[in-house]
Amino acid sequence: MSRGKYLLRLIRQSTDCCPMHSQSFGLSNSKVRKEYALEMACSSIRYGPGVTEEVGMDFENLGVKKIAVVTDKTLVNLPPVQKAINALEKCNLSYEVFDSVRVEPTDTSFKECIEFARNLLPEAFLAIGGGSVIDTAKAANLYTAYPEADFLDFVNAPIGHGLPVTRSLLPLLAIPTTAGTGSETTGVAVFDYDPLKAKTGIANRAIRPTLGLVDPENIVTMPERVTAYSGFDVLCHAIESYTAIPYTERGPAPDNPKLRPAYQGSNPLSDVWSRHACHITAKYFKRAVKDPEDYEARKNMHLASSMAGVGFGNAGVHLCHGLSYSISGLNREYHAPHYPKEVKLIPHGLSVCITAPAVFAATADSSLDRHAEIAEILSGKPVRKEDAGQALSDTLREYLYDLDVLMVSMLSDLQRKIFLILLLVHFPRGESWTLLLSVLLLNR
């Protein structure tokens, strides 16, 4: 078995390697056969400048009158929220605003929003913001439907119990204000679990938004570093889902369709979205970061974010995201420019992309043709199959340099902790020293 395929298979076999993007209840006790089916699930998407102003009519069409609006303390005073509120008021809808979402939310901040929603008892939710806001609204919607539930009941194993969702949730409409997470399309809610200093999440198709209103007018003021890091999240979503182990190699197949995980492995349906997201990112990503006035680039990256969300929301991600949890979860010192000053954090997109060159150099031989194809898309140059890993690694490193992601200056104080946690959690069998060392020495 190739080294790349072994690494990916090791992730697939370990229930604790990827607590953010795993669903332990998606596996059965059957030993008869591997997976034979795939299921495509995503939110409905409406894309276009000005669609924010239609949100009031959307709730009116759903027959609901009492809305829980979820956002953060920065956005609450900015045009995206004001436009949405005006749309609600125009349709004479009742609403209350929760604006205490934390950037990179925690179990504590999730619980605050859950309590708000349980007290309000809304008929629907409206999330206006980036992935942190939308994920917080997903959690509030879920636990409002289960007032008796313990918080860990639906959190992914091994931290939580990963129970299936069997009740109907309220309508959730999402208006994304960043071009990165694709959370408006997915059934995933990510957070930091403070008691264990670990990043984890809730993953179930049932929590995905009813409708995502992707309005490019809402991202024109996105700060430069936020644009860069969220764009790298788009790129890694697309590449990881395209290079994941094929869904037909996952096994055993579930005994019941409801146990089929949201993240199934690469598949023909996700491939279309992930590949096209790479094409859009190759054309517009650098432009969107370097020129905040380039509206064409920013609106296309907004669309690429949703496309990659559909792709990875059904295929899943692998090593870049798996490694990122330790990097971001262990940080207690670093403060990212253009993010709230009171929060010490490594933005999700940054924690994902810094390992990308090493990751795809290591995984290339698991699917040389796919790695070569992505390298060609991103570089615009022909790539031989046998050079796929190095070519994709070099191309991604160029993107990091061009967009001013300086890895060593940030990681130097964290490397020892990162190495230990990666060794103990992600690679308990110890066969991946080359990958680990390349991550730590990535830019030296």
CSV table of C-alpha atoms in Angstrom, one decimal:
chain,number,residue,atom,x,y,z
A,1,MET,CA,0.0,0.0,0.0
A,2,SER,CA,1.3,3.4,-0.9
A,3,ARG,CA,2.4,5.8,1.9
A,4,GLY,CA,-0.3,8.4,0.9
A,5,LYS,CA,-3.1,5.8,0.9
A,6,TYR,CA,-1.9,4.4,4.2
A,7,LEU,CA,-2.1,7.9,5.8
A,8,LEU,CA,-5.6,8.5,4.5
A,9,ARG,CA,-6.7,5.1,5.5
A,10,LEU,CA,-5.2,5.6,9.0
A,11,ILE,CA,-7.4,8.7,9.4
A,12,ARG,CA,-10.4,6.7,8.2
A,13,GLN,CA,-9.8,4.0,10.7
A,14,SER,CA,-9.2,6.1,13.7
A,15,THR,CA,-12.3,7.4,15.5
A,16,ASP,CA,-10.4,10.1,17.3
A,17,CYS,CA,-8.2,11.5,14.6
A,18,CYS,CA,-10.7,14.0,13.2
A,19,PRO,CA,-13.3,14.9,15.9
A,20,MET,CA,-14.5,17.9,13.9
A,21,HIS,CA,-15.2,16.1,10.7
A,22,SER,CA,-16.2,12.6,11.8
A,23,GLN,CA,-19.4,10.8,12.7
A,24,SER,CA,-18.8,7.6,14.6
A,25,PHE,CA,-22.4,6.6,14.4
A,26,GLY,CA,-21.9,6.4,10.6
A,27,LEU,CA,-20.3,3.0,11.0
A,28,SER,CA,-22.1,-0.3,11.7
A,29,ASN,CA,-21.1,-3.6,13.0
A,30,SER,CA,-21.6,-5.3,9.7
A,31,LYS,CA,-18.5,-7.0,8.2
A,32,VAL,CA,-20.2,-8.1,5.0
A,33,ARG,CA,-19.4,-5.4,2.5
A,34,LYS,CA,-17.9,-2.0,1.9
A,35,GLU,CA,-20.0,1.1,1.0
A,36,TYR,CA,-22.0,0.8,-2.2
A,37,ALA,CA,-24.0,4.0,-2.2
A,38,LEU,CA,-23.5,7.7,-1.9
A,39,GLU,CA,-25.9,10.4,-0.9
A,40,MET,CA,-25.8,14.0,-2.0
A,41,ALA,CA,-27.2,16.6,0.5
A,42,CYS,CA,-26.7,20.3,0.7
A,43,SER,CA,-28.7,23.4,1.5
A,44,SER,CA,-30.6,25.3,-1.2
A,45,ILE,CA,-28.4,28.2,-2.4
A,46,ARG,CA,-29.5,31.6,-3.8
A,47,TYR,CA,-26.7,33.6,-5.3
A,48,GLY,CA,-26.7,37.2,-6.5
A,49,PRO,CA,-26.1,40.8,-5.5
A,50,GLY,CA,-29.0,42.0,-3.3
A,51,VAL,CA,-30.5,38.7,-2.3
A,52,THR,CA,-30.1,39.7,1.4
A,53,GLU,CA,-33.1,42.0,0.9
A,54,GLU,CA,-35.3,39.0,0.0
A,55,VAL,CA,-34.9,37.3,3.3
A,56,GLY,CA,-38.1,38.8,4.8
A,57,MET,CA,-40.2,37.4,2.0
A,58,ASP,CA,-38.5,34.0,2.5
A,59,PHE,CA,-39.6,33.8,6.1
A,60,GLU,CA,-43.0,35.0,5.1
A,61,ASN,CA,-43.2,32.3,2.4
A,62,LEU,CA,-42.3,29.7,5.1
A,63,GLY,CA,-45.2,30.9,7.2
A,64,VAL,CA,-43.1,31.9,10.2
A,65,LYS,CA,-43.3,35.2,12.1
A,66,LYS,CA,-40.9,35.0,15.0
A,67,ILE,CA,-37.2,34.9,14.1
A,68,ALA,CA,-34.0,34.4,16.1
A,69,VAL,CA,-31.3,36.5,14.5
A,70,VAL,CA,-27.8,35.3,15.2
A,71,THR,CA,-24.7,37.5,14.4
A,72,ASP,CA,-21.7,39.0,16.2
A,73,LYS,CA,-20.9,42.3,17.8
A,74,THR,CA,-19.0,43.7,14.8
A,75,LEU,CA,-21.5,42.7,12.1
A,76,VAL,CA,-24.5,43.9,14.1
A,77,ASN,CA,-23.7,47.5,13.1
A,78,LEU,CA,-22.7,46.8,9.5
A,79,PRO,CA,-24.8,46.8,6.3
A,80,PRO,CA,-25.3,43.0,5.9
A,81,VAL,CA,-27.2,42.8,9.3
A,82,GLN,CA,-29.0,46.1,8.8
A,83,LYS,CA,-30.2,45.1,5.3
A,84,ALA,CA,-31.5,41.8,6.7
A,85,ILE,CA,-33.2,43.5,9.7
A,86,ASN,CA,-34.9,46.0,7.3
A,87,ALA,CA,-36.1,43.1,5.2
A,88,LEU,CA,-37.7,41.5,8.3
A,89,GLU,CA,-39.3,44.7,9.4
A,90,LYS,CA,-40.7,45.4,5.9
A,91,CYS,CA,-42.6,42.1,6.2
A,92,ASN,CA,-43.8,42.9,9.7
A,93,LEU,CA,-41.9,39.9,11.2
A,94,SER,CA,-41.0,39.7,14.9
A,95,TYR,CA,-37.3,39.1,15.7
A,96,GLU,CA,-34.7,39.2,18.5
A,97,VAL,CA,-31.0,39.5,18.0
A,98,PHE,CA,-28.3,37.5,19.6
A,99,ASP,CA,-25.0,39.3,18.8
A,100,SER,CA,-22.6,37.5,21.2
A,101,VAL,CA,-21.2,34.9,18.8
A,102,ARG,CA,-17.5,34.4,19.4
A,103,VAL,CA,-15.0,34.2,16.5
A,104,GLU,CA,-13.9,30.6,16.6
A,105,PRO,CA,-16.7,29.6,18.9
A,106,THR,CA,-16.4,27.5,22.1
A,107,ASP,CA,-18.7,25.2,23.9
A,108,THR,CA,-19.4,28.1,26.2
A,109,SER,CA,-20.4,30.5,23.5
A,110,PHE,CA,-22.5,27.8,21.8
A,111,LYS,CA,-24.4,27.2,25.1
A,112,GLU,CA,-25.1,31.0,25.5
A,113,CYS,CA,-26.8,31.1,22.1
A,114,ILE,CA,-28.6,27.8,22.9
A,115,GLU,CA,-30.0,29.3,26.1
A,116,PHE,CA,-31.1,32.5,24.2
A,117,ALA,CA,-33.0,30.4,21.7
A,118,ARG,CA,-34.6,28.1,24.3
A,119,ASN,CA,-35.9,31.1,26.1
A,120,LEU,CA,-37.1,32.9,23.0
A,121,LEU,CA,-38.7,29.8,21.4
A,122,PRO,CA,-38.5,31.2,17.8
A,123,GLU,CA,-40.2,29.8,14.8
A,124,ALA,CA,-37.1,30.1,12.6
A,125,PHE,CA,-33.4,31.2,12.7
A,126,LEU,CA,-31.5,33.7,10.6
A,127,ALA,CA,-27.7,33.6,10.8
A,128,ILE,CA,-25.8,36.5,9.3
A,129,GLY,CA,-22.0,36.2,9.4
A,130,GLY,CA,-19.1,33.9,8.8
A,131,GLY,CA,-18.7,30.3,9.7
A,132,SER,CA,-18.6,31.0,13.4
A,133,VAL,CA,-22.0,32.7,13.3
A,134,ILE,CA,-23.7,30.1,11.0
A,135,ASP,CA,-22.3,27.2,13.1
A,136,THR,CA,-23.5,28.8,16.3
A,137,ALA,CA,-27.0,29.1,14.8
A,138,LYS,CA,-26.9,25.5,13.7
A,139,ALA,CA,-26.2,24.4,17.3
A,140,ALA,CA,-28.9,26.6,18.7
A,141,ASN,CA,-31.4,25.2,16.3
A,142,LEU,CA,-30.4,21.6,17.1
A,143,TYR,CA,-30.6,21.9,20.9
A,144,THR,CA,-33.8,24.0,20.8
A,145,ALA,CA,-35.4,20.9,19.3
A,146,TYR,CA,-33.9,18.8,22.1
A,147,PRO,CA,-34.4,20.8,25.3
A,148,GLU,CA,-33.7,17.7,27.4
A,149,ALA,CA,-30.4,16.8,25.7
A,150,ASP,CA,-27.0,17.0,27.3
A,151,PHE,CA,-24.6,19.2,25.3
A,152,LEU,CA,-22.3,16.3,24.4
A,153,ASP,CA,-25.1,14.1,23.1
A,154,PHE,CA,-24.7,15.3,19.5
A,155,VAL,CA,-21.0,16.2,19.6
A,156,ASN,CA,-18.8,14.0,17.5
A,157,ALA,CA,-17.1,11.0,19.1
A,158,PRO,CA,-14.8,10.5,20.9
A,159,ILE,CA,-15.4,13.8,22.8
A,160,GLY,CA,-19.2,13.4,22.5
A,161,HIS,CA,-21.7,10.7,21.9
A,162,GLY,CA,-22.4,11.5,18.2
A,163,LEU,CA,-26.1,10.6,18.5
A,164,PRO,CA,-28.2,10.7,15.3
A,165,VAL,CA,-30.7,13.5,14.9
A,166,THR,CA,-34.2,12.1,14.6
A,167,ARG,CA,-36.4,15.2,15.1
A,168,SER,CA,-37.3,17.9,12.6
A,169,LEU,CA,-35.5,21.2,13.2
A,170,LEU,CA,-36.7,24.8,12.6
A,171,PRO,CA,-36.0,26.6,9.3
A,172,LEU,CA,-32.5,28.1,9.3
A,173,LEU,CA,-31.6,30.7,6.7
A,174,ALA,CA,-27.9,31.7,6.4
A,175,ILE,CA,-26.4,34.8,4.9
A,176,PRO,CA,-22.6,34.3,4.8
A,177,THR,CA,-20.4,37.4,5.1
A,178,THR,CA,-17.0,35.6,4.4
A,179,ALA,CA,-15.8,33.6,1.4
A,180,GLY,CA,-14.4,30.6,3.1
A,181,THR,CA,-16.2,28.1,5.3
A,182,GLY,CA,-19.1,27.2,3.0
A,183,SER,CA,-21.0,26.7,6.2
A,184,GLU,CA,-24.2,27.8,4.5
A,185,THR,CA,-24.2,24.5,2.6
A,186,THR,CA,-23.1,22.0,5.2
A,187,GLY,CA,-24.3,20.0,8.1
A,188,VAL,CA,-21.4,20.8,10.4
A,189,ALA,CA,-20.9,23.1,13.4
A,190,VAL,CA,-17.4,23.5,14.6
A,191,PHE,CA,-16.2,24.7,18.0
A,192,ASP,CA,-13.4,24.6,20.6
A,193,TYR,CA,-14.2,22.3,23.5
A,194,ASP,CA,-12.5,24.2,26.3
A,195,PRO,CA,-12.4,21.4,29.0
A,196,LEU,CA,-10.1,19.4,26.7
A,197,LYS,CA,-8.5,22.3,24.8
A,198,ALA,CA,-9.6,20.6,21.6
A,199,LYS,CA,-11.5,21.6,18.5
A,200,THR,CA,-14.4,19.4,17.6
A,201,GLY,CA,-17.9,19.7,16.2
A,202,ILE,CA,-21.4,18.4,15.4
A,203,ALA,CA,-21.8,16.7,12.0
A,204,ASN,CA,-25.2,15.7,10.8
A,205,ARG,CA,-27.2,16.5,7.6
A,206,ALA,CA,-30.1,17.5,9.7
A,207,ILE,CA,-28.5,20.7,10.9
A,208,ARG,CA,-27.6,22.2,7.5
A,209,PRO,CA,-29.4,25.5,6.7
A,210,THR,CA,-32.6,25.4,4.8
A,211,LEU,CA,-31.4,28.2,2.5
A,212,GLY,CA,-28.1,30.0,2.0
A,213,LEU,CA,-28.4,33.5,0.6
A,214,VAL,CA,-25.0,34.2,-1.0
A,215,ASP,CA,-24.9,37.9,-1.6
A,216,PRO,CA,-21.5,39.2,-2.9
A,217,GLU,CA,-22.3,42.7,-1.7
A,218,ASN,CA,-21.8,41.4,1.8
A,219,ILE,CA,-18.1,40.6,1.4
A,220,VAL,CA,-16.8,43.8,-0.3
A,221,THR,CA,-15.5,45.1,3.0
A,222,MET,CA,-13.8,41.9,4.2
A,223,PRO,CA,-10.3,42.7,5.6
A,224,GLU,CA,-7.3,41.6,3.7
A,225,ARG,CA,-6.1,38.8,6.1
A,226,VAL,CA,-9.6,37.5,6.5
A,227,THR,CA,-9.9,37.3,2.7
A,228,ALA,CA,-6.6,35.4,2.6
A,229,TYR,CA,-7.2,32.9,5.3
A,230,SER,CA,-10.8,32.2,4.3
A,231,GLY,CA,-9.7,31.8,0.7
A,232,PHE,CA,-7.2,29.2,1.8
A,233,ASP,CA,-10.0,27.4,3.6
A,234,VAL,CA,-11.9,27.3,0.3
A,235,LEU,CA,-8.8,25.9,-1.5
A,236,CYS,CA,-8.1,23.2,1.1
A,237,HIS,CA,-11.8,22.2,1.2
A,238,ALA,CA,-11.7,21.7,-2.5
A,239,ILE,CA,-8.4,19.8,-2.7
A,240,GLU,CA,-8.9,17.6,0.3
A,241,SER,CA,-12.4,16.5,-0.8
A,242,TYR,CA,-11.1,15.8,-4.3
A,243,THR,CA,-8.2,13.7,-3.0
A,244,ALA,CA,-10.0,11.9,-0.2
A,245,ILE,CA,-10.3,8.1,-0.2
A,246,PRO,CA,-13.1,7.1,-2.6
A,247,TYR,CA,-16.5,6.4,-0.9
A,248,THR,CA,-16.5,2.8,-2.2
A,249,GLU,CA,-13.4,2.1,-0.1
A,250,ARG,CA,-15.2,3.1,3.1
A,251,GLY,CA,-16.5,0.2,5.1
A,252,PRO,CA,-18.4,-1.5,6.5
A,253,ALA,CA,-21.5,-0.2,4.9
A,254,PRO,CA,-24.1,1.0,7.3
A,255,ASP,CA,-27.0,-1.3,8.3
A,256,ASN,CA,-29.4,1.6,8.0
A,257,PRO,CA,-29.3,4.6,5.6
A,258,LYS,CA,-29.7,7.0,8.4
A,259,LEU,CA,-26.3,5.9,9.7
A,260,ARG,CA,-24.5,6.8,6.5
A,261,PRO,CA,-22.1,9.6,7.4
A,262,ALA,CA,-22.3,13.1,5.8
A,263,TYR,CA,-18.6,12.8,4.9
A,264,GLN,CA,-18.5,9.8,2.6
A,265,GLY,CA,-15.2,10.0,0.8
A,266,SER,CA,-14.5,11.4,-2.7
A,267,ASN,CA,-17.3,10.6,-5.1
A,268,PRO,CA,-18.5,11.6,-8.6
A,269,LEU,CA,-21.0,14.2,-7.4
A,270,SER,CA,-18.6,16.0,-5.0
A,271,ASP,CA,-15.9,15.9,-7.6
A,272,VAL,CA,-17.8,18.2,-9.9
A,273,TRP,CA,-18.1,20.9,-7.2
A,274,SER,CA,-14.6,20.5,-5.7
A,275,ARG,CA,-12.9,20.6,-9.1
A,276,HIS,CA,-14.8,23.7,-10.3
A,277,ALA,CA,-14.0,25.4,-7.0
A,278,CYS,CA,-10.3,24.9,-7.7
A,279,HIS,CA,-10.7,26.4,-11.1
A,280,ILE,CA,-12.4,29.5,-9.7
A,281,THR,CA,-9.9,29.8,-6.9
A,282,ALA,CA,-6.9,29.6,-9.3
A,283,LYS,CA,-8.3,32.5,-11.3
A,284,TYR,CA,-9.6,34.8,-8.6
A,285,PHE,CA,-8.0,34.1,-5.2
A,286,LYS,CA,-4.9,36.2,-5.4
A,287,ARG,CA,-6.8,39.0,-7.1
A,288,ALA,CA,-9.4,39.0,-4.3
A,289,VAL,CA,-6.7,39.3,-1.6
A,290,LYS,CA,-4.4,41.8,-3.3
A,291,ASP,CA,-7.1,44.2,-4.5
A,292,PRO,CA,-10.1,44.9,-2.2
A,293,GLU,CA,-11.7,46.9,-5.0
A,294,ASP,CA,-11.7,43.9,-7.3
A,295,TYR,CA,-15.4,43.1,-7.0
A,296,GLU,CA,-15.4,40.5,-9.7
A,297,ALA,CA,-12.7,38.5,-7.9
A,298,ARG,CA,-14.4,38.7,-4.5
A,299,LYS,CA,-17.9,37.7,-5.7
A,300,ASN,CA,-16.4,34.7,-7.5
A,301,MET,CA,-14.5,33.6,-4.4
A,302,HIS,CA,-17.9,33.9,-2.6
A,303,LEU,CA,-19.4,31.5,-5.1
A,304,ALA,CA,-16.3,29.2,-4.9
A,305,SER,CA,-16.8,29.0,-1.1
A,306,SER,CA,-20.3,27.6,-1.6
A,307,MET,CA,-19.2,25.2,-4.3
A,308,ALA,CA,-16.4,23.8,-2.2
A,309,GLY,CA,-18.8,23.6,0.6
A,310,VAL,CA,-21.1,21.3,-1.4
A,311,GLY,CA,-18.0,19.3,-2.4
A,312,PHE,CA,-16.5,18.7,1.0
A,313,GLY,CA,-19.9,18.7,2.7
A,314,ASN,CA,-20.5,15.3,1.1
A,315,ALA,CA,-17.0,14.0,0.5
A,316,GLY,CA,-15.2,15.2,3.7
A,317,VAL,CA,-11.7,16.5,4.2
A,318,HIS,CA,-8.5,14.8,5.5
A,319,LEU,CA,-5.0,15.7,6.7
A,320,CYS,CA,-4.9,19.5,6.4
A,321,HIS,CA,-8.0,19.8,8.5
A,322,GLY,CA,-7.0,16.9,10.8
A,323,LEU,CA,-3.7,18.6,11.6
A,324,SER,CA,-5.2,22.0,12.0
A,325,TYR,CA,-7.1,21.1,15.1
A,326,SER,CA,-3.9,20.7,17.2
A,327,ILE,CA,-2.4,23.8,15.8
A,328,SER,CA,-5.3,26.1,16.6
A,329,GLY,CA,-6.4,24.2,19.7
A,330,LEU,CA,-3.0,24.6,21.4
A,331,ASN,CA,-2.5,28.2,20.7
A,332,ARG,CA,-2.8,30.6,23.6
A,333,GLU,CA,-0.4,33.3,22.4
A,334,TYR,CA,-0.9,34.2,18.8
A,335,HIS,CA,-3.2,37.0,17.8
A,336,ALA,CA,-4.1,37.2,14.1
A,337,PRO,CA,-4.2,40.6,12.3
A,338,HIS,CA,-7.6,41.9,11.3
A,339,TYR,CA,-9.4,39.6,13.8
A,340,PRO,CA,-10.9,40.8,17.2
A,341,LYS,CA,-8.1,42.1,19.4
A,342,GLU,CA,-9.4,40.5,22.6
A,343,VAL,CA,-9.2,37.0,21.1
A,344,LYS,CA,-6.0,35.0,20.9
A,345,LEU,CA,-6.5,32.7,17.9
A,346,ILE,CA,-5.0,31.1,14.8
A,347,PRO,CA,-7.7,31.6,12.2
A,348,HIS,CA,-9.1,28.3,10.9
A,349,GLY,CA,-8.0,28.9,7.3
A,350,LEU,CA,-4.4,29.7,8.5
A,351,SER,CA,-4.2,26.6,10.7
A,352,VAL,CA,-5.3,24.5,7.7
A,353,CYS,CA,-3.1,25.9,5.0
A,354,ILE,CA,0.2,25.9,6.7
A,355,THR,CA,0.5,22.2,6.5
A,356,ALA,CA,-0.9,21.9,2.9
A,357,PRO,CA,2.5,21.7,1.0
A,358,ALA,CA,3.7,18.9,3.2
A,359,VAL,CA,0.4,17.1,3.3
A,360,PHE,CA,-0.1,16.8,-0.5
A,361,ALA,CA,3.5,15.9,-1.1
A,362,ALA,CA,2.9,12.9,1.3
A,363,THR,CA,-0.6,11.9,0.0
A,364,ALA,CA,0.1,12.3,-3.8
A,365,ASP,CA,0.9,8.6,-4.4
A,366,SER,CA,-2.6,7.7,-3.2
A,367,SER,CA,-4.1,9.3,-6.3
A,368,LEU,CA,-1.3,10.6,-8.6
A,369,ASP,CA,-3.8,11.6,-11.4
A,370,ARG,CA,-5.9,13.7,-9.1
A,371,HIS,CA,-3.0,15.5,-7.4
A,372,ALA,CA,-1.5,16.2,-10.8
A,373,GLU,CA,-4.8,17.5,-12.1
A,374,ILE,CA,-5.1,20.0,-9.2
A,375,ALA,CA,-1.5,21.1,-9.6
A,376,GLU,CA,-2.2,21.8,-13.2
A,377,ILE,CA,-5.3,23.8,-12.4
A,378,LEU,CA,-3.6,25.9,-9.8
A,379,SER,CA,-0.3,26.5,-11.6
A,380,GLY,CA,-1.5,26.7,-15.2
A,381,LYS,CA,1.3,24.4,-16.2
A,382,PRO,CA,1.4,20.8,-17.4
A,383,VAL,CA,2.4,18.3,-14.6
A,384,ARG,CA,3.6,14.7,-15.1
A,385,LYS,CA,1.9,12.1,-12.9
A,386,GLU,CA,5.2,11.1,-11.3
A,387,ASP,CA,5.8,14.7,-10.3
A,388,ALA,CA,2.4,15.3,-8.9
A,389,GLY,CA,3.3,15.5,-5.2
A,390,GLN,CA,6.2,17.8,-5.6
A,391,ALA,CA,4.4,20.0,-8.2
A,392,LEU,CA,1.3,20.5,-6.0
A,393,SER,CA,3.5,21.1,-2.9
A,394,ASP,CA,5.5,23.7,-4.7
A,395,THR,CA,2.4,25.4,-6.2
A,396,LEU,CA,0.8,25.7,-2.8
A,397,ARG,CA,4.0,27.0,-1.2
A,398,GLU,CA,4.0,29.7,-3.9
A,399,TYR,CA,0.5,30.6,-3.0
A,400,LEU,CA,1.5,30.9,0.7
A,401,TYR,CA,4.5,33.1,-0.2
A,402,ASP,CA,2.5,35.3,-2.6
A,403,LEU,CA,-0.2,35.9,-0.1
A,404,ASP,CA,2.2,36.6,2.8
A,405,VAL,CA,1.6,33.6,5.0
A,406,LEU,CA,4.8,33.5,7.1
A,407,MET,CA,4.7,30.1,8.8
A,408,VAL,CA,7.9,29.9,10.7
A,409,SER,CA,7.5,33.2,12.5
A,410,MET,CA,4.2,32.0,13.9
A,411,LEU,CA,4.9,28.4,14.6
A,412,SER,CA,8.3,28.6,16.3
A,413,ASP,CA,6.9,28.9,19.8
A,414,LEU,CA,4.4,26.2,19.2
A,415,GLN,CA,6.3,23.5,17.4
A,416,ARG,CA,7.1,21.3,20.3
A,417,LYS,CA,3.5,21.2,21.5
A,418,ILE,CA,2.3,20.7,17.9
A,419,PHE,CA,4.7,17.8,17.3
A,420,LEU,CA,3.7,16.0,20.5
A,421,ILE,CA,0.0,16.3,19.9
A,422,LEU,CA,0.2,15.3,16.3
A,423,LEU,CA,2.3,12.2,17.2
A,424,LEU,CA,0.0,11.1,20.0
A,425,VAL,CA,-3.4,11.9,18.5
A,426,HIS,CA,-3.1,11.7,14.8
A,427,PHE,CA,-0.5,9.1,14.2
A,428,PRO,CA,-0.5,6.7,17.1
A,429,ARG,CA,1.3,4.0,15.2
A,430,GLY,CA,4.3,6.2,14.5
A,431,GLU,CA,4.8,5.4,10.8
A,432,SER,CA,4.5,9.0,9.6
A,433,TRP,CA,7.8,10.7,10.8
A,434,THR,CA,8.5,12.1,7.3
A,435,LEU,CA,5.2,13.9,7.2
A,436,LEU,CA,5.5,15.2,10.7
A,437,LEU,CA,9.0,16.5,10.2
A,438,SER,CA,8.1,18.1,6.9
A,439,VAL,CA,5.2,19.9,8.7
A,440,LEU,CA,7.5,21.3,11.4
A,441,LEU,CA,10.3,22.2,9.0
A,442,LEU,CA,7.9,23.4,6.3
A,443,ASN,CA,9.4,26.8,5.6
A,444,ARG,CA,13.0,26.4,6.8
